[in-house]
Structures are given as structure tokens and as C-alpha cells.
PDB file of C-alpha atoms in Angstrom:
ATOM      1  CA  MET A1425      14.752  49.177  -1.857  1.00  0.00           C
ATOM      2  CA  THR A1426      14.241  48.247   1.760  1.00  0.00           C
ATOM      3  CA  GLU A1427      14.771  44.752   3.136  1.00  0.00           C
ATOM      4  CA  GLU A1428      11.035  44.453   3.693  1.00  0.00           C
ATOM      5  CA  GLU A1429      10.315  45.354   0.074  1.00  0.00           C
ATOM      6  CA  ARG A1430      12.942  42.918  -1.157  1.00  0.00           C
ATOM      7  CA  LEU A1431      11.463  40.085   0.885  1.00  0.00           C
ATOM      8  CA  SER A1432       7.929  40.984  -0.175  1.00  0.00           C
ATOM      9  CA  MET A1433       8.909  40.404  -3.793  1.00  0.00           C
ATOM     10  CA  LYS A1434       9.806  36.794  -3.070  1.00  0.00           C
ATOM     11  CA  SER A1435       7.352  33.927  -3.396  1.00  0.00           C
ATOM     12  CA  ASN A1436       5.998  32.070  -0.383  1.00  0.00           C
ATOM     13  CA  ALA A1437       8.148  29.071  -1.311  1.00  0.00           C
ATOM     14  CA  GLU A1438      11.281  31.249  -1.332  1.00  0.00           C
ATOM     15  CA  LEU A1439      10.394  32.823   2.005  1.00  0.00           C
ATOM     16  CA  LYS A1440       9.782  29.413   3.536  1.00  0.00           C
ATOM     17  CA  GLY A1441      13.116  28.261   2.172  1.00  0.00           C
ATOM     18  CA  LEU A1442      14.854  31.099   4.017  1.00  0.00           C
ATOM     19  CA  LEU A1443      12.979  30.247   7.204  1.00  0.00           C
ATOM     20  CA  ARG A1444      13.783  26.568   6.806  1.00  0.00           C
ATOM     21  CA  ASP A1445      17.489  27.363   6.526  1.00  0.00           C
ATOM     22  CA  LYS A1446      17.245  29.183   9.847  1.00  0.00           C
ATOM     23  CA  GLY A1447      15.326  26.330  11.447  1.00  0.00           C
ATOM     24  CA  TRP A1448      12.313  28.592  12.007  1.00  0.00           C
ATOM     25  CA  SER A1449       8.605  27.876  11.659  1.00  0.00           C
ATOM     26  CA  GLN A1450       7.274  28.183   8.100  1.00  0.00           C
ATOM     27  CA  GLN A1451       3.604  28.509   8.953  1.00  0.00           C
ATOM     28  CA  GLY A1452       1.549  31.583   8.132  1.00  0.00           C
ATOM     29  CA  ASN A1453       0.688  33.808   5.195  1.00  0.00           C
ATOM     30  CA  LYS A1454       3.192  35.930   3.278  1.00  0.00           C
ATOM     31  CA  SER A1455       3.106  38.955   5.586  1.00  0.00           C
ATOM     32  CA  VAL A1456       3.666  36.710   8.606  1.00  0.00           C
ATOM     33  CA  LEU A1457       6.634  35.049   6.899  1.00  0.00           C
ATOM     34  CA  VAL A1458       8.175  38.421   5.984  1.00  0.00           C
ATOM     35  CA  ASN A1459       7.726  39.787   9.502  1.00  0.00           C
ATOM     36  CA  ARG A1460       9.241  36.636  10.957  1.00  0.00           C
ATOM     37  CA  LEU A1461      12.342  37.041   8.792  1.00  0.00           C
ATOM     38  CA  LEU A1462      12.572  40.711   9.777  1.00  0.00           C
ATOM     39  CA  GLY A1463      12.192  39.867  13.458  1.00  0.00           C
ATOM     40  CA  LYS A1464       8.971  41.873  13.600  1.00  0.00           C
ATOM     41  CA  GLU A1465       6.497  39.085  14.153  1.00  0.00           C
ATOM     42  CA  LYS A1466       3.865  40.543  16.467  1.00  0.00           C
ATOM     43  CA  SER A1467       2.704  37.515  18.373  1.00  0.00           C
ATOM     44  CA  ALA A1468       4.487  34.225  18.165  1.00  0.00           C
ATOM     45  CA  LYS A1469       2.244  31.272  18.844  1.00  0.00           C
ATOM     46  CA  LYS A1470       3.035  29.672  22.163  1.00  0.00           C
ATOM     47  CA  LYS A1471       5.148  26.633  21.442  1.00  0.00           C
ATOM     48  CA  VAL A1472       3.682  23.364  22.630  1.00  0.00           C
ATOM     49  CA  GLU A1473       6.023  21.172  24.643  1.00  0.00           C
ATOM     50  CA  TRP A1474       7.291  18.368  22.409  1.00  0.00           C
ATOM     51  CA  LYS A1475       6.019  15.501  24.564  1.00  0.00           C
ATOM     52  CA  LYS A1476       2.488  16.950  24.407  1.00  0.00           C
ATOM     53  CA  SER A1477       2.583  17.966  20.744  1.00  0.00           C
ATOM     54  CA  ARG A1478       0.760  16.625  17.732  1.00  0.00           C
ATOM     55  CA  ALA A1479       4.130  16.589  15.954  1.00  0.00           C
ATOM     56  CA  ARG A1480       5.402  13.990  18.422  1.00  0.00           C
ATOM     57  CA  GLU A1481       2.229  11.934  18.081  1.00  0.00           C
ATOM     58  CA  LEU A1482       2.470  11.990  14.286  1.00  0.00           C
ATOM     59  CA  LEU A1483       6.140  10.980  14.368  1.00  0.00           C
ATOM     60  CA  GLN A1484       5.334   8.193  16.822  1.00  0.00           C
ATOM     61  CA  ARG A1485       2.561   6.854  14.582  1.00  0.00           C
ATOM     62  CA  LEU A1486       4.966   6.836  11.649  1.00  0.00           C
ATOM     63  CA  MET A1487       7.774   5.227  13.649  1.00  0.00           C
ATOM     64  CA  TYR A1488       5.651   2.393  15.014  1.00  0.00           C
ATOM     65  CA  ASP A1489       4.372   1.497  11.550  1.00  0.00           C
ATOM     66  CA  ASP A1490       6.852  -1.068  10.222  1.00  0.00           C
ATOM     67  CA  LYS A1491       5.768  -0.319   6.655  1.00  0.00           C
ATOM     68  CA  SER A1492       6.217   3.453   6.949  1.00  0.00           C
ATOM     69  CA  TYR A1493       8.605   5.242   4.600  1.00  0.00           C
ATOM     70  CA  VAL A1494       9.917   7.129   7.621  1.00  0.00           C
ATOM     71  CA  HIS A1495      12.313   4.232   8.255  1.00  0.00           C
ATOM     72  CA  ASN A1496      14.114   4.994   4.986  1.00  0.00           C
ATOM     73  CA  LYS A1497      14.734   8.661   5.767  1.00  0.00           C
ATOM     74  CA  THR A1498      17.036  10.703   7.951  1.00  0.00           C
ATOM     75  CA  ALA A1499      15.805  13.075  10.641  1.00  0.00           C
ATOM     76  CA  SER A1500      16.645  16.065   8.421  1.00  0.00           C
ATOM     77  CA  GLU A1501      14.651  14.611   5.534  1.00  0.00           C
ATOM     78  CA  VAL A1502      11.641  13.874   7.723  1.00  0.00           C
ATOM     79  CA  TYR A1503      11.855  17.377   9.199  1.00  0.00           C
ATOM     80  CA  LEU A1504      11.245  18.903   5.764  1.00  0.00           C
ATOM     81  CA  THR A1505       8.133  16.860   5.113  1.00  0.00           C
ATOM     82  CA  HIS A1506       5.699  18.424   7.553  1.00  0.00           C
ATOM     83  CA  GLU A1507       4.997  21.829   9.068  1.00  0.00           C
ATOM     84  CA  TRP A1508       4.291  20.343  12.479  1.00  0.00           C
ATOM     85  CA  PHE A1509       7.880  19.137  12.729  1.00  0.00           C
ATOM     86  CA  GLN A1510       9.127  22.582  11.744  1.00  0.00           C
ATOM     87  CA  ASP A1511       7.538  24.160  14.807  1.00  0.00           C
ATOM     88  CA  TYR A1512      10.759  23.018  16.503  1.00  0.00           C
ATOM     89  CA  PRO A1513      14.383  23.857  15.602  1.00  0.00           C
ATOM     90  CA  LEU A1514      15.994  21.296  13.321  1.00  0.00           C
ATOM     91  CA  GLY A1515      18.682  20.480  15.892  1.00  0.00           C
ATOM     92  CA  LYS A1516      16.117  19.651  18.552  1.00  0.00           C
ATOM     93  CA  PHE A1517      13.995  17.672  16.114  1.00  0.00           C
ATOM     94  CA  GLN A1518      17.014  15.555  15.219  1.00  0.00           C
ATOM     95  CA  VAL A1519      17.429  14.714  18.915  1.00  0.00           C
ATOM     96  CA  TYR A1520      13.704  13.918  19.268  1.00  0.00           C
ATOM     97  CA  PHE A1521      13.890  11.722  16.165  1.00  0.00           C
ATOM     98  CA  LYS A1522      16.967   9.859  17.396  1.00  0.00           C
ATOM     99  CA  ASP A1523      15.511   9.313  20.880  1.00  0.00           C
ATOM    100  CA  MET A1524      12.167   8.086  19.570  1.00  0.00           C
ATOM    101  CA  LYS A1525      13.816   5.714  17.117  1.00  0.00           C
ATOM    102  CA  ALA A1526      15.999   4.285  19.892  1.00  0.00           C
ATOM    103  CA  ALA A1527      12.982   3.902  22.197  1.00  0.00           C
ATOM    104  CA  MET A1528      11.010   2.172  19.448  1.00  0.00           C
ATOM    105  CA  GLU A1529      13.827  -0.283  18.716  1.00  0.00           C
ATOM    106  CA  LYS A1530      14.275  -0.986  22.436  1.00  0.00           C
ATOM    107  CA  HIS A1531      10.550  -1.625  22.800  1.00  0.00           C
ATOM    108  CA  LYS A1532      10.533  -4.040  19.862  1.00  0.00           C
ATOM    109  CA  ARG A1533      13.546  -5.911  21.227  1.00  0.00           C
ATOM    110  CA  GLN A1534      11.882  -6.208  24.633  1.00  0.00           C
ATOM    111  CA  VAL A1535       8.644  -7.483  23.105  1.00  0.00           C
ATOM    112  CA  ALA A1536      10.581 -10.062  21.088  1.00  0.00           C
ATOM    113  CA  MET A1537      12.489 -11.187  24.199  1.00  0.00           C
ATOM    114  CA  ASP A1538       9.285 -11.433  26.221  1.00  0.00           C
ATOM    115  CA  ASN A1539       7.600 -13.480  23.512  1.00  0.00           C
ATOM    116  CA  GLU A1540      10.581 -15.811  23.300  1.00  0.00           C
ATOM    117  CA  ALA A1541      10.563 -16.275  27.081  1.00  0.00           C
ATOM    118  CA  ILE A1542       6.858 -17.063  27.044  1.00  0.00           C
ATOM    119  CA  GLU A1543       7.303 -19.564  24.229  1.00  0.00           C
ATOM    120  CA  ARG A1544      10.133 -21.281  26.095  1.00  0.00           C
ATOM    121  CA  GLU A1545       8.080 -21.457  29.276  1.00  0.00           C
ATOM    122  CA  LEU A1546       5.078 -22.864  27.461  1.00  0.00           C
ATOM    123  CA  ALA A1547       7.284 -25.460  25.785  1.00  0.00           C
ATOM    124  CA  ARG A1548       8.664 -26.542  29.169  1.00  0.00           C
ATOM    125  CA  PHE A1549       5.287 -26.887  30.807  1.00  0.00           C
ATOM    126  CA  PRO A1550       2.662 -27.699  28.171  1.00  0.00           C
ATOM    127  CA  ARG A1551      -0.865 -27.316  29.448  1.00  0.00           C
ATOM    128  CA  ASN A1552      -3.108 -30.357  29.719  1.00  0.00           C
ATOM    129  CA  GLN A1553      -6.007 -30.665  27.314  1.00  0.00           C
ATOM    130  CA  MET A1554      -8.495 -30.690  30.190  1.00  0.00           C
ATOM    131  CA  THR A1555      -8.823 -28.839  33.475  1.00  0.00           C
ATOM    132  CA  ASN A1556      -8.671 -30.673  36.794  1.00  0.00           C
ATOM    133  CA  ARG A1557     -12.464 -30.629  36.794  1.00  0.00           C
ATOM    134  CA  GLY A1558     -12.681 -32.580  33.559  1.00  0.00           C
ATOM    135  CA  TYR A1559     -13.703 -29.997  30.968  1.00  0.00           C
ATOM    136  CA  PRO A1560     -11.653 -28.033  28.380  1.00  0.00           C
ATOM    137  CA  PHE A1561      -9.861 -24.736  28.977  1.00  0.00           C
ATOM    138  CA  TRP A1562     -12.254 -21.990  27.942  1.00  0.00           C
ATOM    139  CA  ASP A1563      -9.768 -19.393  26.662  1.00  0.00           C
ATOM    140  CA  THR A1564      -8.456 -21.605  23.842  1.00  0.00           C
ATOM    141  CA  HIS A1565     -11.698 -23.441  23.112  1.00  0.00           C
ATOM    142  CA  GLU A1566     -13.895 -22.819  20.066  1.00  0.00           C
ATOM    143  CA  ALA A1567     -16.836 -22.208  22.402  1.00  0.00           C
ATOM    144  CA  SER A1568     -15.210 -18.943  23.487  1.00  0.00           C
ATOM    145  CA  ARG A1569     -15.284 -17.565  19.932  1.00  0.00           C
ATOM    146  CA  LEU A1570     -18.828 -18.793  19.341  1.00  0.00           C
ATOM    147  CA  LEU A1571     -20.104 -17.165  22.521  1.00  0.00           C
ATOM    148  CA  ARG A1572     -18.426 -13.880  21.620  1.00  0.00           C
ATOM    149  CA  ARG A1573     -20.225 -14.020  18.287  1.00  0.00           C
ATOM    150  CA  ASP A1574     -23.619 -14.789  19.849  1.00  0.00           C
ATOM    151  CA  VAL A1575     -23.358 -11.985  22.410  1.00  0.00           C
ATOM    152  CA  GLU A1576     -22.296  -9.487  19.738  1.00  0.00           C
ATOM    153  CA  ALA A1577     -25.297 -10.531  17.633  1.00  0.00           C
ATOM    154  CA  GLY A1578     -27.658 -10.341  20.620  1.00  0.00           C
ATOM    155  CA  THR A1579     -28.625 -14.009  20.272  1.00  0.00           C
ATOM    156  CA  ASP A1580     -28.105 -14.516  24.008  1.00  0.00           C
ATOM    157  CA  GLN A1581     -30.887 -12.007  24.730  1.00  0.00           C
ATOM    158  CA  THR A1582     -33.492 -14.126  22.942  1.00  0.00           C
ATOM    159  CA  MET A1583     -33.240 -17.197  25.164  1.00  0.00           C
ATOM    160  CA  LYS A1584     -32.153 -18.463  28.549  1.00  0.00           C
ATOM    161  CA  PRO A1585     -28.530 -19.603  29.134  1.00  0.00           C
ATOM    162  CA  GLU A1586     -29.530 -23.271  29.221  1.00  0.00           C
ATOM    163  CA  GLN A1587     -31.289 -22.879  25.866  1.00  0.00           C
ATOM    164  CA  LEU A1588     -28.356 -21.044  24.315  1.00  0.00           C
ATOM    165  CA  ARG A1589     -26.030 -23.797  25.502  1.00  0.00           C
ATOM    166  CA  LEU A1590     -28.016 -26.335  23.492  1.00  0.00           C
ATOM    167  CA  THR A1591     -27.532 -24.432  20.218  1.00  0.00           C
ATOM    168  CA  GLU A1592     -23.877 -25.482  19.838  1.00  0.00           C
ATOM    169  CA  ASP A1593     -22.168 -28.822  20.445  1.00  0.00           C
ATOM    170  CA  LYS A1594     -19.069 -26.924  21.605  1.00  0.00           C
ATOM    171  CA  TYR A1595     -21.084 -25.234  24.357  1.00  0.00           C
ATOM    172  CA  GLN A1596     -22.227 -28.592  25.645  1.00  0.00           C
ATOM    173  CA  GLU A1597     -18.657 -29.664  26.362  1.00  0.00           C
ATOM    174  CA  PHE A1598     -18.969 -27.438  29.445  1.00  0.00           C
ATOM    175  CA  PRO A1599     -21.306 -27.901  32.431  1.00  0.00           C
ATOM    176  CA  LEU A1600     -24.241 -25.485  32.455  1.00  0.00           C
ATOM    177  CA  SER A1601     -22.931 -23.621  35.516  1.00  0.00           C
ATOM    178  CA  VAL A1602     -19.549 -23.064  33.840  1.00  0.00           C
ATOM    179  CA  PHE A1603     -21.133 -22.019  30.558  1.00  0.00           C
ATOM    180  CA  ARG A1604     -23.484 -19.609  32.341  1.00  0.00           C
ATOM    181  CA  ASN A1605     -20.571 -17.930  34.153  1.00  0.00           C
ATOM    182  CA  HIS A1606     -18.698 -17.434  30.878  1.00  0.00           C
ATOM    183  CA  LEU A1607     -21.843 -16.008  29.297  1.00  0.00           C
ATOM    184  CA  TYR A1608     -22.173 -13.411  32.063  1.00  0.00           C
ATOM    185  CA  GLN A1609     -18.469 -12.579  31.804  1.00  0.00           C
ATOM    186  CA  GLU A1610     -18.739 -12.073  28.051  1.00  0.00           C
ATOM    187  CA  ARG A1611     -21.749  -9.788  28.471  1.00  0.00           C
ATOM    188  CA  ARG A1612     -19.834  -7.661  30.981  1.00  0.00           C
ATOM    189  CA  ARG A1613     -16.758  -7.585  28.765  1.00  0.00           C
ATOM    190  CA  GLN A1614     -18.675  -6.376  25.728  1.00  0.00           C
ATOM    191  CA  LYS A1615     -20.624  -3.825  27.765  1.00  0.00           C
ATOM    192  CA  GLU A1616     -17.396  -2.373  29.185  1.00  0.00           C
ATOM    193  CA  LEU A1617     -15.857  -2.336  25.714  1.00  0.00           C
ATOM    194  CA  LYS A1618     -18.772  -0.319  24.351  1.00  0.00           C
ATOM    195  CA  MET A1619     -18.498   2.150  27.245  1.00  0.00           C
ATOM    196  CA  LYS A1620     -14.792   2.631  26.543  1.00  0.00           C
ATOM    197  CA  MET A1621     -15.517   3.220  22.876  1.00  0.00           C
ATOM    198  CA  VAL A1622     -18.054   5.896  23.754  1.00  0.00           C
ATOM    199  CA  GLN A1623     -15.539   7.655  25.977  1.00  0.00           C
ATOM    200  CA  ARG A1624     -12.835   7.357  23.339  1.00  0.00           C
ATOM    201  CA  ASN A1625     -15.085   8.901  20.738  1.00  0.00           C
ATOM    202  CA  LYS A1626     -15.743  12.154  22.573  1.00  0.00           C
ATOM    203  CA  ILE A1627     -15.705  15.004  20.076  1.00  0.00           C
ATOM    204  CA  GLY A1628     -12.377  16.570  21.041  1.00  0.00           C
ATOM    205  CA  LYS A1629     -10.461  13.308  21.141  1.00  0.00           C
ATOM    206  CA  LYS A1630     -12.138  12.045  18.004  1.00  0.00           C
ATOM    207  CA  LYS A1631     -11.131  15.127  16.029  1.00  0.00           C
ATOM    208  CA  HIS A1632      -7.595  14.976  17.383  1.00  0.00           C
ATOM    209  CA  LEU A1633      -7.104  11.326  16.448  1.00  0.00           C
ATOM    210  CA  ALA A1634      -8.674  11.901  13.039  1.00  0.00           C
ATOM    211  CA  GLU A1635      -6.313  14.794  12.409  1.00  0.00           C
ATOM    212  CA  ILE A1636      -3.262  12.720  13.350  1.00  0.00           C
ATOM    213  CA  GLU A1637      -4.409   9.780  11.231  1.00  0.00           C
ATOM    214  CA  LYS A1638      -5.157  12.001   8.218  1.00  0.00           C
ATOM    215  CA  ASN A1639      -1.738  13.579   8.381  1.00  0.00           C
ATOM    216  CA  LYS A1640      -0.072  10.174   8.723  1.00  0.00           C
ATOM    217  CA  THR A1641      -1.966   8.872   5.678  1.00  0.00           C
ATOM    218  CA  ASP A1642      -1.145  11.954   3.611  1.00  0.00           C
ATOM    219  CA  TRP A1643       2.496  11.789   4.675  1.00  0.00           C
ATOM    220  CA  GLU A1644       2.825   8.154   3.592  1.00  0.00           C
ATOM    221  CA  ARG A1645       1.053   8.818   0.292  1.00  0.00           C
ATOM    222  CA  ALA A1646       3.358  11.694  -0.527  1.00  0.00           C
ATOM    223  CA  ALA A1647       6.486   9.858   0.590  1.00  0.00           C
ATOM    224  CA  SER A1648       5.688   6.883  -1.622  1.00  0.00           C
ATOM    225  CA  ASN A1649       5.520   8.959  -4.792  1.00  0.00           C
ATOM    226  CA  VAL A1650       8.149  11.677  -4.653  1.00  0.00           C
ATOM    227  CA  GLU A1651      11.648  12.512  -3.420  1.00  0.00           C
ATOM    228  CA  VAL A1652      12.034  14.274  -0.082  1.00  0.00           C
ATOM    229  CA  THR A1653      12.374  17.779  -1.505  1.00  0.00           C
ATOM    230  CA  ALA A1654       9.218  17.316  -3.537  1.00  0.00           C
ATOM    231  CA  VAL A1655       7.386  15.795  -0.563  1.00  0.00           C
ATOM    232  CA  TYR A1656       7.612  19.073   1.285  1.00  0.00           C
ATOM    233  CA  GLU A1657       6.209  21.072  -1.633  1.00  0.00           C
ATOM    234  CA  GLU A1658       3.360  18.637  -2.085  1.00  0.00           C
ATOM    235  CA  LEU A1659       2.403  18.706   1.586  1.00  0.00           C
ATOM    236  CA  VAL A1660       2.468  22.504   1.671  1.00  0.00           C
ATOM    237  CA  LYS A1661       0.020  22.523  -1.239  1.00  0.00           C
ATOM    238  CA  MET A1662      -2.234  20.253   0.759  1.00  0.00           C
ATOM    239  CA  LYS A1663      -2.158  22.898   3.520  1.00  0.00           C
ATOM    240  CA  LEU A1664      -1.738  20.346   6.249  1.00  0.00           C
ATOM    241  CA  GLY A1665      -1.456  21.317   9.893  1.00  0.00           C
TER     242      GLY A1665
END
């Protein structure tokens, strides 16, 4: 019996186990897996650089989710849970995992330090209740939220600024000229936000983000129910990737 015949008698799971032990990709049908083990694979898919890969983006999404099960697992365990990760040798993935975890922790520490510094500064120099011109600060005032609501609902399009100002007592705490300026600013802000959403939802990007999010959701669901070795088998059945 030839080596090819011997390998062909094995199940896909067994073949993938052999490939996993070698740190090789486990994607493809049975003939592809056999040829890969025999060193006869005809055309290896061009490997995507890690920093541009969907594997990196998926790992990043998992890492930055404080509730993710990824925080309870080692790099080797995470490696076994998804085919995207296995496009890269285990040794390299362990380095990527370690570096990303360190970067994430550094980022969180920096954010915490920045927030503490801001809180200290605010405590040292508390802001007055009123501006020098005698009316409240807009950014922390209830009128800001109310105006955002009215612009989102299109209420501002049904009347003039001076009429809209009379619909809420909170609006009337500001001079008409000030209120009108904030109204125009809010209109521009919401218009720009809608334009950004349209750009963000272009077909290619939308599909890419949906794919990453679906894989993250499936990964978390699997990780919450089974041990690491079973996670891999479950995800393979799902045919993710």
C-alpha cells in the first residue's frame, strides 16, 4: 500500500489532525489535504500578511471584548478553534497572540491613566454653571439631547428655529441666536454621520465586517459550551472561513 493510499483511507478529521501537528493549514477537501501531506499540493493559496488578514481582525475583535472567552485560553488553545488562525504556523500565531494581548493591555492601561488625569484636572478646576455670557454650557445641558432628538425625528424641518425654540423650556434658556447656531451645527453633524454610514456600508466592506462579526459570534457560542478540543470539531462542522 502506498503512502497516498494509506492517507486516503483516513478520515478528514484524522488528516486535519496530522496537518495540525505540523502547523500546516487544514483547509480544503480530502484530496487537497492528502496532497498537502504528501507535499504535492498543486497551488498553495497566497498567504495574506498577518496585519492585513481576517484572522488578525477576528482575534482583535475577540481580544477587545472584555467578556470574550478568549481571555481564558492560551494561544495554542485559541489556535485550534478556527481555520483562519491555522493559515499561519502555530509558532508565529503564538507570537501574534502574545503581541496583541500586550498591546491590548497597554492600550487599556493608557486609557485608564488618561481618564484618571482628566478626572483629576476636572476636580481641580470645576467648570462654572454658566458661561461668561450668562447662559448654560450647551454640551452638558438637557437642551442638547432634546435638539438631537428633534433633528433625528425631522421636527426641525416643520418649523422655523424661533418656533422650535418655543417648544421646550430648556431651549429657551438660550438666546435665539445661540440656539439657532446649535440647531445648524446639529443638522450638519447628523448629515455628516449619515454620509459616513453610507460609505461604511459599501457592499465589500459590509460583507467583510459581517463575516468577521459572524465568526466572532460563532466562536464565542462554541467556546461557551464545549472544551477547546471539541470547539475545533464544532467549528469545522459549521464550515467557517
